[in-house]
Amino acid sequence: MSSLGQPAQAQPVTAARRGNRFGPMGFVLSFGVVSMLADVVYEGARAITGPYLATLGASAVMVGFITGVGEAVALVLRLGTGPLADRTRKYWPLTIAGYALTAVAVPLLALAGSLWQASALVITERFGKAVRTPARDTMLSHAGATLGRGRAFAIHEALDQSGALVGPLLVSLMIAVSGYQLGFGVLAIPGALAIAAVVLLRRFVPAPERFDAGLAGNGELANATAHVTVPAAPAVRTPLPARFWWYSGFTAVSMFGFSTFGVVSYHLEVEKVLSPALIPVTYAVSMGAAALAALASGALYDRIGLRGLLVALPLTAAVPFLSFSDSPALVWAGAAVWGAALGIHESTLRAAVADLVPAARRGTGYGIFTAVYGLAWLAGSTIIGALYASSPAGLAVFTIATQVAALLVFIPLLRSGAGRSAASA
């Protein structure tokens, strides 16, 4: 309660109305539209990255390594961009710059004439993800203070994944018409729309931190009527909680056994399981499943906490038996299973970080967490690519073993109480 006897959330809600033209839900929905447009761009490209690299001479191990490096860049470099967001509080400039990198790099893949050029652009696009995501997620976490963080991130992820559904279908159509070059080139249009949308959103919501009651007393809300936030005095750097580090370890072990779609799509291309135009459609199926899984797991997280994440482990363990099959029917089922596991990771995992670290260090927390996540995915995807080429049975054993290990790592989290929902904590 405030000194006036009002609920703690009343102050930021009033401030949000004065400084921001959208409320928390409007902000989350609008950011979802920005991410949807951006996802049309980079998820459309990711749907065909594996097959495209194969046409340029890449092997399965190279595809696993290149796509793994891309994911690692997107995640590990947040070790720098996360603290940078916390230190400068330039959340909007970092977010806009990150979207711009993606919007430019992806269409340029249409002009790539060699494997190294295509690889550099794939990694550049992922660098854009590293630049924008800690700042964006910090802003979304403020809106989630009143909406429920599981709900806020789930809504954002569902809209985000709707773009990931449309992008591969658009690319599939363009490939059927005129090949890979047109497939990449057409993505310049949604890229330009994404940049315009995020610039407009900044004008409508210049200070999303005003949604967060937890920041009401730290000086950031003092100028509630201003359009530019006046930063508070630097806070004492408190160490990140032990359960945050344990949670990061659990995530790393789980992601160590999770294949990138680049390796999956490489398999579909070289084994001729599906035609080139249908491969991005399987990715669209994955993204549709990811959107549904994100909504379900986000709601579950708000009720029971991290325990809801455990369903991702058996889903991941099933991927080798489905996605690397020579049966089209199993491959389609595998696309849905792979996407559902990804959707749980990308919604519930992000929501939990905001509840595990202090508000003033969320950017840093997101940066460290996703760096651990990305390094594990890089190492695992490279191993999976090598096992795919040498021992499919070993690939299945490796994946199952990592998920069992992740389950064992998760048990201390439950005992520490970190598995409870934010609402019940």
Tab-separated table of N, CA, C and O in Angstrom, residues 250 253-258 313 316 397-407:
chain	number	residue	atom	x	y	z
A	250	PHE	N	20.014	-25.480	-15.703
A	250	PHE	CA	18.973	-26.392	-16.176
A	250	PHE	C	18.634	-26.123	-17.637
A	250	PHE	O	18.524	-27.044	-18.458
A	253	VAL	N	21.425	-27.388	-20.038
A	253	VAL	CA	21.439	-28.838	-20.240
A	253	VAL	C	20.306	-29.252	-21.164
A	253	VAL	O	20.474	-30.094	-22.055
A	254	SER	N	19.147	-28.642	-20.980
A	254	SER	CA	18.003	-28.961	-21.843
A	254	SER	C	18.276	-28.582	-23.290
A	254	SER	O	18.038	-29.363	-24.221
A	255	MET	N	18.814	-27.369	-23.512
A	255	MET	CA	19.063	-26.902	-24.877
A	255	MET	C	20.235	-27.621	-25.536
A	255	MET	O	20.353	-27.634	-26.757
A	256	PHE	N	21.098	-28.236	-24.757
A	256	PHE	CA	22.225	-28.986	-25.295
A	256	PHE	C	21.752	-30.117	-26.209
A	256	PHE	O	22.457	-30.503	-27.144
A	257	GLY	N	20.544	-30.606	-25.962
A	257	GLY	CA	20.015	-31.696	-26.787
A	257	GLY	C	18.948	-31.272	-27.768
A	257	GLY	O	18.239	-32.121	-28.315
A	258	PHE	N	18.829	-29.962	-28.008
A	258	PHE	CA	17.761	-29.461	-28.879
A	258	PHE	C	18.347	-29.041	-30.225
A	258	PHE	O	19.152	-28.111	-30.301
A	313	LEU	N	10.668	-31.261	-21.945
A	313	LEU	CA	11.708	-32.286	-21.967
A	313	LEU	C	11.322	-33.509	-22.790
A	313	LEU	O	12.091	-33.934	-23.668
A	316	THR	N	11.267	-32.584	-26.544
A	316	THR	CA	12.603	-32.528	-27.139
A	316	THR	C	13.152	-33.926	-27.387
A	316	THR	O	13.765	-34.190	-28.435
A	397	VAL	N	20.148	-41.301	-28.711
A	397	VAL	CA	20.625	-41.557	-27.351
A	397	VAL	C	21.113	-40.260	-26.704
A	397	VAL	O	20.817	-39.973	-25.537
A	398	PHE	N	21.846	-39.451	-27.466
A	398	PHE	CA	22.364	-38.185	-26.957
A	398	PHE	C	21.223	-37.267	-26.530
A	398	PHE	O	21.261	-36.655	-25.453
A	399	THR	N	20.188	-37.166	-27.356
A	399	THR	CA	19.069	-36.272	-27.039
A	399	THR	C	18.336	-36.715	-25.789
A	399	THR	O	18.031	-35.912	-24.900
A	400	ILE	N	18.057	-38.011	-25.682
A	400	ILE	CA	17.351	-38.519	-24.509
A	400	ILE	C	18.187	-38.306	-23.249
A	400	ILE	O	17.673	-37.884	-22.201
A	401	ALA	N	19.490	-38.563	-23.343
A	401	ALA	CA	20.366	-38.410	-22.178
A	401	ALA	C	20.388	-36.968	-21.677
A	401	ALA	O	20.372	-36.721	-20.462
A	402	THR	N	20.407	-36.008	-22.586
A	402	THR	CA	20.433	-34.605	-22.158
A	402	THR	C	19.143	-34.213	-21.443
A	402	THR	O	19.175	-33.449	-20.474
A	403	GLN	N	18.030	-34.731	-21.888
A	403	GLN	CA	16.756	-34.367	-21.265
A	403	GLN	C	16.591	-35.019	-19.900
A	403	GLN	O	16.027	-34.421	-18.976
A	404	VAL	N	17.103	-36.235	-19.755
A	404	VAL	CA	17.102	-36.871	-18.431
A	404	VAL	C	17.995	-36.085	-17.476
A	404	VAL	O	17.640	-35.836	-16.317
A	405	ALA	N	19.171	-35.671	-17.973
A	405	ALA	CA	20.073	-34.869	-17.141
A	405	ALA	C	19.425	-33.545	-16.742
A	405	ALA	O	19.565	-33.083	-15.607
A	406	ALA	N	18.693	-32.934	-17.681
A	406	ALA	CA	18.009	-31.673	-17.371
A	406	ALA	C	16.972	-31.874	-16.265
A	406	ALA	O	16.820	-31.018	-15.380
A	407	LEU	N	16.278	-32.982	-16.304
A	407	LEU	CA	15.294	-33.277	-15.266
A	407	LEU	C	15.970	-33.380	-13.896
A	407	LEU	O	15.447	-32.864	-12.895
